[in-house]
Tab-separated table of C-alpha atoms and ligand atoms in Angstrom:
chain	number	residue	atom	x	y	z
A	78	UNK	CA	-45.925	-45.292	-251.289
A	79	UNK	CA	-42.197	-46.133	-251.371
A	80	UNK	CA	-39.335	-43.680	-250.458
A	81	UNK	CA	-38.427	-40.509	-252.112
A	82	UNK	CA	-38.103	-41.337	-255.641
A	83	UNK	CA	-41.332	-43.283	-255.714
A	84	UNK	CA	-43.091	-40.326	-253.980
A	85	UNK	CA	-41.812	-37.756	-256.418
A	86	UNK	CA	-43.186	-39.943	-259.122
A	87	UNK	CA	-46.594	-40.123	-257.501
A	88	UNK	CA	-46.444	-36.299	-256.967
A	89	UNK	CA	-46.127	-35.717	-260.667
A	90	UNK	CA	-49.276	-37.513	-261.448
A	91	UNK	CA	-51.047	-35.883	-258.452
A	92	UNK	CA	-49.892	-32.403	-259.850
A	93	UNK	CA	-51.488	-33.482	-263.139
A	94	UNK	CA	-54.732	-34.632	-261.431
A	95	UNK	CA	-55.194	-31.347	-259.412
A	96	UNK	CA	-54.180	-29.268	-262.439
A	97	UNK	CA	-56.686	-31.254	-264.617
A	98	UNK	CA	-59.588	-30.673	-262.288
A	99	UNK	CA	-58.548	-26.952	-261.659
A	100	UNK	CA	-58.078	-27.644	-258.018
A	101	UNK	CA	-55.606	-26.325	-255.561
A	102	UNK	CA	-53.112	-28.652	-254.347
A	103	UNK	CA	-52.279	-28.953	-250.439
A	104	UNK	CA	-48.756	-29.603	-250.619
A	105	UNK	CA	-48.058	-32.926	-248.867
A	106	UNK	CA	-45.070	-33.734	-246.632
A	107	UNK	CA	-42.549	-36.253	-247.905
A	108	UNK	CA	-42.439	-39.428	-245.830
A	109	UNK	CA	-39.258	-40.442	-244.392
A	110	UNK	CA	-38.794	-44.131	-243.389
A	111	UNK	CA	-35.111	-43.798	-242.409
A	112	UNK	CA	-35.582	-44.246	-238.668
A	113	UNK	CA	-37.230	-47.345	-237.144
A	114	UNK	CA	-40.764	-46.973	-236.028
A	115	UNK	CA	-43.239	-44.326	-237.012
A	116	UNK	CA	-42.624	-42.664	-240.348
A	117	UNK	CA	-41.401	-39.043	-240.127
A	118	UNK	CA	-42.902	-36.378	-241.990
A	119	UNK	CA	-40.647	-33.830	-243.898
A	120	UNK	CA	-42.559	-30.548	-244.929
A	121	UNK	CA	-42.816	-30.089	-248.675
A	122	UNK	CA	-41.161	-26.704	-248.224
A	123	UNK	CA	-38.147	-28.117	-246.609
A	124	UNK	CA	-37.501	-30.050	-249.826
A	125	UNK	CA	-38.879	-27.869	-252.723
A	126	UNK	CA	-39.867	-24.151	-253.194
A	127	UNK	CA	-43.812	-23.905	-253.360
A	128	UNK	CA	-43.400	-20.536	-255.297
A	129	UNK	CA	-41.866	-22.369	-258.322
A	130	UNK	CA	-44.502	-25.159	-258.437
A	131	UNK	CA	-47.152	-22.169	-258.012
A	132	UNK	CA	-46.108	-20.997	-261.435
A	133	UNK	CA	-47.865	-24.149	-262.707
A	134	UNK	CA	-50.698	-24.699	-260.578
A	135	UNK	CA	-52.434	-23.449	-257.484
A	136	UNK	CA	-50.754	-24.636	-254.404
A	137	UNK	CA	-51.014	-23.982	-250.661
A	138	UNK	CA	-48.702	-25.368	-247.948
A	139	UNK	CA	-50.106	-27.847	-245.346
A	140	UNK	CA	-49.428	-25.329	-242.454
A	141	UNK	CA	-51.286	-22.594	-244.348
A	142	UNK	CA	-54.151	-25.133	-245.059
A	143	UNK	CA	-54.392	-26.287	-241.486
A	144	UNK	CA	-54.443	-22.688	-240.239
A	145	UNK	CA	-56.398	-20.631	-242.741
A	146	UNK	CA	-58.604	-23.127	-244.654
A	147	UNK	CA	-59.432	-26.349	-242.986
A	148	UNK	CA	-61.260	-24.911	-239.914
A	149	UNK	CA	-63.718	-23.120	-242.081
A	150	UNK	CA	-63.862	-24.593	-245.441
A	151	UNK	CA	-63.538	-28.283	-244.090
A	152	UNK	CA	-65.229	-28.434	-240.743
A	153	UNK	CA	-64.315	-31.633	-238.659
A	154	UNK	CA	-67.960	-33.021	-238.929
A	155	UNK	CA	-67.602	-33.020	-242.777
A	156	UNK	CA	-64.152	-34.756	-243.354
A	157	UNK	CA	-64.416	-37.820	-245.445
A	158	UNK	CA	-61.479	-39.970	-246.760
A	159	UNK	CA	-61.426	-40.813	-250.477
A	160	UNK	CA	-60.340	-44.209	-251.542
A	161	UNK	CA	-61.224	-46.418	-254.566
A	162	UNK	CA	-63.207	-49.245	-252.837
A	163	UNK	CA	-63.989	-50.378	-249.364
A	164	UNK	CA	-61.637	-52.953	-247.833
A	165	UNK	CA	-61.414	-54.870	-244.568
A	166	UNK	CA	-59.587	-53.528	-241.532
A	167	UNK	CA	-56.052	-55.137	-241.205
A	168	UNK	CA	-56.371	-54.850	-237.316
A	169	UNK	CA	-60.010	-55.234	-236.516
A	170	UNK	CA	-61.634	-58.296	-237.747
A	171	UNK	CA	-65.214	-57.161	-237.184
A	172	UNK	CA	-64.826	-53.716	-238.268
A	173	UNK	CA	-67.017	-52.555	-241.303
A	174	UNK	CA	-65.217	-52.284	-244.634
A	175	UNK	CA	-64.119	-48.931	-245.597
A	176	UNK	CA	-61.184	-46.783	-246.358
A	177	UNK	CA	-59.583	-47.086	-243.033
A	178	UNK	CA	-57.555	-44.194	-243.968
A	179	UNK	CA	-55.500	-44.055	-240.799
A	180	UNK	CA	-54.646	-47.551	-240.350
A	181	UNK	CA	-50.997	-48.374	-240.254
A	182	UNK	CA	-47.699	-46.712	-240.958
A	183	UNK	CA	-47.248	-44.130	-242.641
A	184	UNK	CA	-50.978	-43.671	-242.973
A	185	UNK	CA	-51.862	-42.745	-239.261
A	186	UNK	CA	-48.659	-40.620	-238.724
A	187	UNK	CA	-49.484	-38.886	-242.082
A	188	UNK	CA	-53.007	-37.738	-241.092
A	189	UNK	CA	-52.009	-36.945	-237.463
A	190	UNK	CA	-49.418	-34.740	-239.018
A	191	UNK	CA	-52.051	-33.141	-241.212
A	192	UNK	CA	-54.240	-32.905	-237.983
A	193	UNK	CA	-57.010	-34.784	-239.858
A	194	UNK	CA	-59.653	-37.420	-238.465
A	195	UNK	CA	-62.263	-38.662	-240.714
A	196	UNK	CA	-65.861	-39.036	-239.909
A	197	UNK	CA	-66.860	-41.097	-243.078
A	198	UNK	CA	-65.620	-42.516	-246.234
A	199	UNK	CA	-66.258	-41.904	-250.004
A	200	UNK	CA	-65.412	-44.487	-252.840
A	201	UNK	CA	-64.424	-43.126	-256.159
A	202	UNK	CA	-64.033	-46.490	-257.997
A	203	UNK	CA	-67.277	-45.807	-259.799
A	204	UNK	CA	-65.473	-43.276	-261.873
A	205	UNK	CA	-64.216	-45.152	-264.983
A	206	UNK	CA	-60.404	-44.578	-265.087
A	207	UNK	CA	-60.408	-43.277	-261.321
A	208	UNK	CA	-57.817	-40.523	-261.169
A	209	UNK	CA	-56.715	-40.991	-264.696
A	210	UNK	CA	-58.331	-37.881	-266.417
A	211	UNK	CA	-57.135	-38.986	-269.806
A	212	UNK	CA	-59.913	-41.536	-269.643
A	213	UNK	CA	-62.985	-40.555	-271.567
A	214	UNK	CA	-65.489	-38.949	-269.207
A	215	UNK	CA	-63.481	-39.147	-266.228
A	216	UNK	CA	-62.999	-35.393	-265.847
A	217	UNK	CA	-66.636	-34.552	-266.138
A	218	UNK	CA	-67.525	-37.583	-263.811
A	219	UNK	CA	-65.251	-35.947	-261.077
A	220	UNK	CA	-66.708	-32.459	-261.585
A	221	UNK	CA	-70.423	-34.015	-261.146
A	222	UNK	CA	-69.791	-36.366	-258.562
A	223	UNK	CA	-67.155	-34.355	-256.576
A	224	UNK	CA	-68.130	-30.564	-257.247
A	225	UNK	CA	-65.886	-28.305	-255.432
A	226	UNK	CA	-69.139	-26.672	-253.855
A	227	UNK	CA	-70.165	-30.056	-252.368
A	228	UNK	CA	-66.534	-31.381	-251.810
A	229	UNK	CA	-64.434	-28.247	-251.343
A	230	UNK	CA	-61.501	-30.771	-250.200
A	231	UNK	CA	-60.573	-34.081	-251.660
A	232	UNK	CA	-58.568	-36.174	-249.144
A	233	UNK	CA	-57.140	-39.137	-250.581
A	234	UNK	CA	-55.809	-42.105	-248.755
A	235	UNK	CA	-53.306	-42.847	-251.666
A	236	UNK	CA	-51.856	-40.234	-254.064
A	237	UNK	CA	-53.892	-39.890	-257.057
A	238	UNK	CA	-51.030	-40.318	-259.497
A	239	UNK	CA	-49.730	-43.251	-261.285
A	240	UNK	CA	-46.633	-45.326	-260.353
A	241	UNK	CA	-44.430	-45.490	-262.390
A	242	UNK	CA	-45.171	-41.960	-263.435
A	243	UNK	CA	-46.326	-41.301	-266.825
A	244	UNK	CA	-44.048	-39.665	-269.587
A	245	UNK	CA	-46.605	-36.920	-270.038
A	246	UNK	CA	-46.230	-35.710	-266.519
A	247	UNK	CA	-42.248	-35.999	-266.471
A	248	UNK	CA	-41.757	-32.222	-267.735
A	249	UNK	CA	-43.445	-30.845	-264.411
A	250	UNK	CA	-40.305	-32.003	-262.794
A	251	UNK	CA	-38.908	-28.556	-263.804
A	252	UNK	CA	-41.259	-26.848	-261.277
A	253	UNK	CA	-39.753	-28.927	-258.455
A	254	UNK	CA	-36.796	-26.611	-257.481
A	255	UNK	CA	-34.813	-27.606	-254.444
A	256	UNK	CA	-35.256	-25.534	-251.161
A	257	UNK	CA	-32.686	-22.615	-250.783
A	258	UNK	CA	-30.828	-24.392	-247.951
A	259	UNK	CA	-30.241	-27.689	-250.136
A	260	UNK	CA	-29.289	-25.766	-253.206
A	261	UNK	CA	-26.774	-23.473	-251.311
A	262	UNK	CA	-25.196	-26.677	-249.639
A	263	UNK	CA	-24.897	-28.480	-253.117
A	264	UNK	CA	-23.320	-25.441	-254.766
A	265	UNK	CA	-20.869	-24.853	-251.867
A	266	UNK	CA	-19.828	-28.443	-252.272
A	267	UNK	CA	-19.463	-28.024	-256.082
A	268	UNK	CA	-17.475	-24.764	-255.905
A	269	UNK	CA	-15.195	-25.906	-252.986
A	270	UNK	CA	-14.591	-29.627	-253.882
A	271	UNK	CA	-15.328	-30.520	-257.522
A	272	UNK	CA	-13.542	-29.360	-260.662
A	273	UNK	CA	-15.441	-28.948	-263.798
A	274	UNK	CA	-16.341	-30.730	-265.889
A	275	UNK	CA	-17.489	-33.375	-263.552
A	276	UNK	CA	-19.273	-36.753	-264.053
A	277	UNK	CA	-21.989	-37.502	-261.459
A	278	UNK	CA	-22.823	-41.047	-260.950
A	279	UNK	CA	-25.617	-42.708	-258.903
A	280	UNK	CA	-24.756	-46.077	-257.723
A	281	UNK	CA	-27.868	-47.875	-256.248
A	282	UNK	CA	-26.602	-51.123	-254.825
A	283	UNK	CA	-27.929	-51.599	-251.346
A	284	UNK	CA	-29.242	-55.136	-250.493
A	285	UNK	CA	-32.881	-54.077	-251.070
A	286	UNK	CA	-32.016	-53.448	-254.580
A	287	UNK	CA	-31.110	-57.035	-255.393
A	288	UNK	CA	-34.386	-58.167	-254.743
A	289	UNK	CA	-35.918	-55.617	-257.400
A	290	UNK	CA	-33.221	-56.798	-259.871
A	291	UNK	CA	-34.187	-60.290	-259.545
A	292	UNK	CA	-37.364	-59.645	-261.371
A	293	UNK	CA	-35.640	-58.961	-264.493
A	294	UNK	CA	-35.429	-61.522	-267.278
A	295	UNK	CA	-34.396	-61.110	-270.955
A	296	UNK	CA	-38.282	-61.313	-272.427
A	297	UNK	CA	-39.593	-58.922	-269.770
A	298	UNK	CA	-41.794	-56.646	-271.639
A	299	UNK	CA	-43.144	-54.476	-269.004
A	300	UNK	CA	-41.588	-51.671	-266.781
A	301	UNK	CA	-39.980	-52.000	-263.482
A	302	UNK	CA	-39.970	-48.763	-261.432
A	303	UNK	CA	-38.339	-46.150	-263.621
A	304	UNK	CA	-37.064	-48.380	-266.534
A	305	UNK	CA	-39.150	-46.336	-269.127
A	306	UNK	CA	-36.478	-43.478	-268.694
A	307	UNK	CA	-34.032	-45.484	-270.662
A	308	UNK	CA	-35.920	-48.331	-272.226
A	309	UNK	CA	-38.914	-46.243	-273.716
A	310	UNK	CA	-42.539	-46.704	-273.277
A	311	UNK	CA	-43.033	-49.984	-275.148
A	312	UNK	CA	-40.188	-50.892	-274.324
A	313	UNK	CA	-38.165	-50.333	-277.479
A	314	UNK	CA	-34.916	-48.581	-276.718
A	315	UNK	CA	-32.626	-51.552	-275.672
A	316	UNK	CA	-32.694	-55.060	-273.861
A	317	UNK	CA	-33.718	-55.287	-270.279
A	318	UNK	CA	-30.706	-56.794	-268.894
A	319	UNK	CA	-29.694	-57.357	-265.189
A	320	UNK	CA	-26.738	-55.110	-265.880
A	321	UNK	CA	-29.180	-52.282	-266.285
A	322	UNK	CA	-30.443	-52.700	-262.785
A	323	UNK	CA	-27.481	-54.013	-260.870
A	324	UNK	CA	-24.529	-53.099	-262.999
A	325	UNK	CA	-21.342	-54.967	-262.153
A	326	UNK	CA	-18.043	-53.256	-261.125
A	327	UNK	CA	-16.836	-53.698	-264.624
A	328	UNK	CA	-19.788	-51.919	-266.298
A	329	UNK	CA	-19.465	-48.968	-263.676
A	330	UNK	CA	-15.905	-48.501	-264.298
A	331	UNK	CA	-15.958	-48.756	-268.266
A	332	UNK	CA	-18.891	-46.339	-268.199
A	333	UNK	CA	-17.148	-43.827	-266.026
A	334	UNK	CA	-13.819	-43.965	-267.798
A	335	UNK	CA	-15.494	-43.859	-271.020
A	336	UNK	CA	-17.270	-40.549	-270.107
A	337	UNK	CA	-14.447	-38.986	-268.260
A	338	UNK	CA	-12.176	-39.468	-271.491
A	339	UNK	CA	-15.027	-38.340	-273.875
A	340	UNK	CA	-16.046	-34.989	-272.105
A	341	UNK	CA	-12.412	-34.429	-270.541
A	342	UNK	CA	-13.801	-34.482	-267.014
A	343	UNK	CA	-11.609	-33.260	-264.216
A	344	UNK	CA	-13.489	-34.854	-261.369
A	345	UNK	CA	-16.118	-37.559	-260.625
A	346	UNK	CA	-18.873	-37.364	-258.045
A	347	UNK	CA	-20.334	-40.528	-256.681
A	348	UNK	CA	-23.563	-40.997	-254.623
A	349	UNK	CA	-24.826	-44.451	-253.414
A	350	UNK	CA	-26.971	-45.931	-250.905
A	351	UNK	CA	-24.290	-48.624	-250.006
A	352	UNK	CA	-21.119	-49.221	-251.983
A	353	UNK	CA	-19.301	-46.113	-253.740
A	354	UNK	CA	-16.754	-48.107	-255.316
A	355	UNK	CA	-14.296	-45.395	-254.597
A	356	UNK	CA	-11.088	-47.511	-254.758
A	357	UNK	CA	-11.815	-49.242	-258.019
A	358	UNK	CA	-13.076	-46.159	-259.811
A	359	UNK	CA	-10.108	-44.168	-258.320
A	360	UNK	CA	-7.810	-46.660	-259.505
A	361	UNK	CA	-9.236	-46.830	-263.127
A	362	UNK	CA	-8.738	-42.932	-263.261
A	363	UNK	CA	-5.299	-42.576	-262.199
A	364	UNK	CA	-4.122	-42.519	-265.776
A	365	UNK	CA	-6.399	-39.442	-266.371
A	366	UNK	CA	-5.321	-37.434	-263.172
A	367	UNK	CA	-9.039	-37.168	-262.198
A	368	UNK	CA	-10.236	-37.426	-258.553
A	369	UNK	CA	-13.365	-38.966	-257.201
A	370	UNK	CA	-15.528	-37.404	-254.594
A	371	UNK	CA	-18.403	-37.919	-252.268
A	372	UNK	CA	-20.243	-35.857	-249.880
A	373	UNK	CA	-18.837	-36.072	-246.337
A	374	UNK	CA	-22.201	-36.593	-244.847
A	375	UNK	CA	-24.446	-38.262	-247.409
A	376	UNK	CA	-27.756	-36.511	-247.946
A	377	UNK	CA	-30.174	-37.614	-250.473
A	378	UNK	CA	-31.536	-34.192	-251.180
A	379	UNK	CA	-27.883	-32.613	-251.586
A	380	UNK	CA	-26.797	-35.604	-253.496
A	381	UNK	CA	-29.429	-35.276	-255.910
A	382	UNK	CA	-29.006	-31.548	-256.328
A	383	UNK	CA	-25.267	-32.002	-256.995
A	384	UNK	CA	-25.984	-34.701	-259.523
A	385	UNK	CA	-28.358	-32.328	-261.360
A	386	UNK	CA	-25.621	-29.995	-261.777
A	387	UNK	CA	-23.032	-32.313	-263.215
A	388	UNK	CA	-21.642	-31.870	-266.784
A	389	UNK	CA	-22.588	-35.606	-267.479
A	390	UNK	CA	-24.821	-37.820	-265.281
A	391	UNK	CA	-24.741	-41.703	-265.287
A	392	UNK	CA	-27.758	-43.142	-263.398
A	393	UNK	CA	-29.526	-46.387	-262.647
A	394	UNK	CA	-32.357	-46.702	-265.274
A	395	UNK	CA	-34.530	-48.688	-262.995
A	396	UNK	CA	-34.148	-46.497	-259.870
A	397	UNK	CA	-36.761	-43.696	-259.296
A	398	UNK	CA	-34.087	-41.823	-257.337
A	399	UNK	CA	-32.093	-41.668	-260.448
A	400	UNK	CA	-34.928	-40.582	-262.563
A	401	UNK	CA	-35.457	-37.281	-260.466
A	402	UNK	CA	-32.079	-36.314	-261.774
A	403	UNK	CA	-32.592	-37.315	-265.224
A	404	UNK	CA	-36.045	-35.555	-265.563
A	405	UNK	CA	-34.708	-32.385	-264.114
A	406	UNK	CA	-31.667	-32.411	-266.595
A	407	UNK	CA	-34.059	-33.128	-269.462
A	408	UNK	CA	-36.617	-30.436	-268.793
A	409	UNK	CA	-35.176	-27.662	-266.541
A	410	UNK	CA	-32.815	-25.951	-269.160
A	411	UNK	CA	-33.308	-24.566	-272.515
A	412	UNK	CA	-30.688	-27.216	-273.617
A	413	UNK	CA	-31.185	-30.498	-271.872
A	414	UNK	CA	-28.214	-31.771	-270.026
A	415	UNK	CA	-26.823	-35.039	-270.867
A	416	UNK	CA	-27.562	-38.108	-268.928
A	417	UNK	CA	-26.933	-41.798	-269.604
A	418	UNK	CA	-27.346	-45.174	-267.676
A	419	UNK	CA	-25.158	-48.107	-266.550
A	420	UNK	CA	-25.518	-51.228	-268.799
A	421	UNK	CA	-27.779	-49.420	-271.225
A	422	UNK	CA	-26.846	-49.771	-274.823
A	423	UNK	CA	-29.402	-47.496	-276.806
A	424	UNK	CA	-30.943	-49.190	-279.854
B	583	GFB	O1	-35.857	-42.972	-253.905
B	583	GFB	P1	-36.453	-44.324	-253.857
B	583	GFB	O2	-37.760	-44.411	-253.942
B	583	GFB	O3	-35.748	-44.908	-255.196
B	583	GFB	O4	-35.831	-45.204	-252.718
B	583	GFB	P2	-35.623	-46.379	-255.929
B	583	GFB	C1	-34.634	-45.292	-252.671
B	583	GFB	C2	-34.049	-44.662	-251.308
B	583	GFB	O5	-32.655	-45.144	-250.980
B	583	GFB	C3	-33.908	-43.191	-251.520
B	583	GFB	C4	-31.887	-44.001	-250.591
B	583	GFB	O6	-35.084	-42.371	-251.240
B	583	GFB	C5	-32.729	-42.678	-250.785
B	583	GFB	O7	-33.305	-42.739	-249.382
B	583	GFB	N1	-30.841	-43.940	-251.563
B	583	GFB	C6	-30.722	-44.548	-252.845
B	583	GFB	C7	-29.895	-43.001	-251.504
B	583	GFB	N2	-29.720	-44.096	-253.447
B	583	GFB	C8	-29.140	-43.126	-252.783
B	583	GFB	C9	-27.879	-42.450	-252.754
B	583	GFB	O8	-27.113	-42.479	-253.925
B	583	GFB	N3	-27.682	-41.422	-251.824
B	583	GFB	C10	-28.444	-41.383	-250.747
B	583	GFB	N4	-28.142	-40.478	-249.839
B	583	GFB	N5	-29.548	-41.949	-250.643
B	583	GFB	C11	-37.112	-48.308	-254.544
B	583	GFB	C12	-38.064	-47.757	-253.578
B	583	GFB	O9	-36.033	-47.208	-254.664
B	583	GFB	O10	-36.528	-49.465	-254.264
B	583	GFB	C13	-39.055	-48.953	-253.730
B	583	GFB	O11	-38.622	-46.619	-253.638
B	583	GFB	C14	-38.744	-50.220	-253.129
B	583	GFB	O12	-40.262	-48.529	-252.725
B	583	GFB	C15	-37.466	-50.608	-254.083
B	583	GFB	O13	-38.101	-50.126	-251.714
B	583	GFB	C16	-36.602	-51.561	-253.396
B	583	GFB	O14	-36.656	-46.599	-257.089
B	583	GFB	O15	-34.298	-46.642	-256.201
């Protein structure tokens, strides 16, 4: 569900689920909606290195699974889709209710890519708490109803992981290490272009985001996407204002100038899905003799890898794209690296 940040959130919960049941996780591809039409699949190992995740739980790449495991352990005639409860087909009015696992985009392309067709469905809604193994009795129910001897492969129609992700699963981000090509490109860019210390910022301001920020009002008490990262779980660490979601140019510039001054930054790195604000940020920093940079060819993975390496990161609290960076900085080093959020005034 959703794009990269949303998918990583659900991956964290899925890792926790597989680990909790002592199962091997078949590493799913990431789903890319950038091009119109059918979603494209990006192999997991083109984004993250499986060997680091395997320090935490048993994993296998989808290619290995398709080649070495599926043909024998999960014969074609035994392949069942697992979903919460039956639903009607979107396209065939008279079709019986079921999981309809391959219906629509990206579901059809996803399972085609995995080389899987299903002969039947299974509904796990009978398990109280579903995939949330912290619910009392859930873990033993999974082991009883779906033992690995009777169900060697559990194939879910949706990720068995919460969205937004739960704080207890955030630390697992440290096992998601970028693939070597992404890391090398990010390091090359940093070495050749940026002067340290540098402030990295993420500006999430494309048109789709405006719709998200309209859901914010001063007495909102629940979370929106990644907002727990700055507001806390209850939420208790600040007011949920529109500026946190869609910071004005003034808010962005004040935060950048303030951080550049306080850490003595020598450059600023900006990533954005729309408006990089290069001119106003550059003008605001002329007095500091600090230059502002972006990637020549914006690439979301390289952008995230550069932001992770910044001396200070300022992100968008509501964006799950930003939260990939903040979690990495929080949990991957012996000393967490500092991050803050536009428009957020911690209480
Ligand atoms: O990652 P994501 O789920 O985060 O979706 P949010 C935002 C996508 O926009 C990213 C692109 O995966 C990138 O493809 N993007 C955003 C960027 N910021 C940047 C950037 O600085 N650089 C580059 N290169 N790309 C949610 C969605 O976005 O927004 C929800 O996931 C929904 O499903 C909502 O669509 C409106 O949490 O920010």
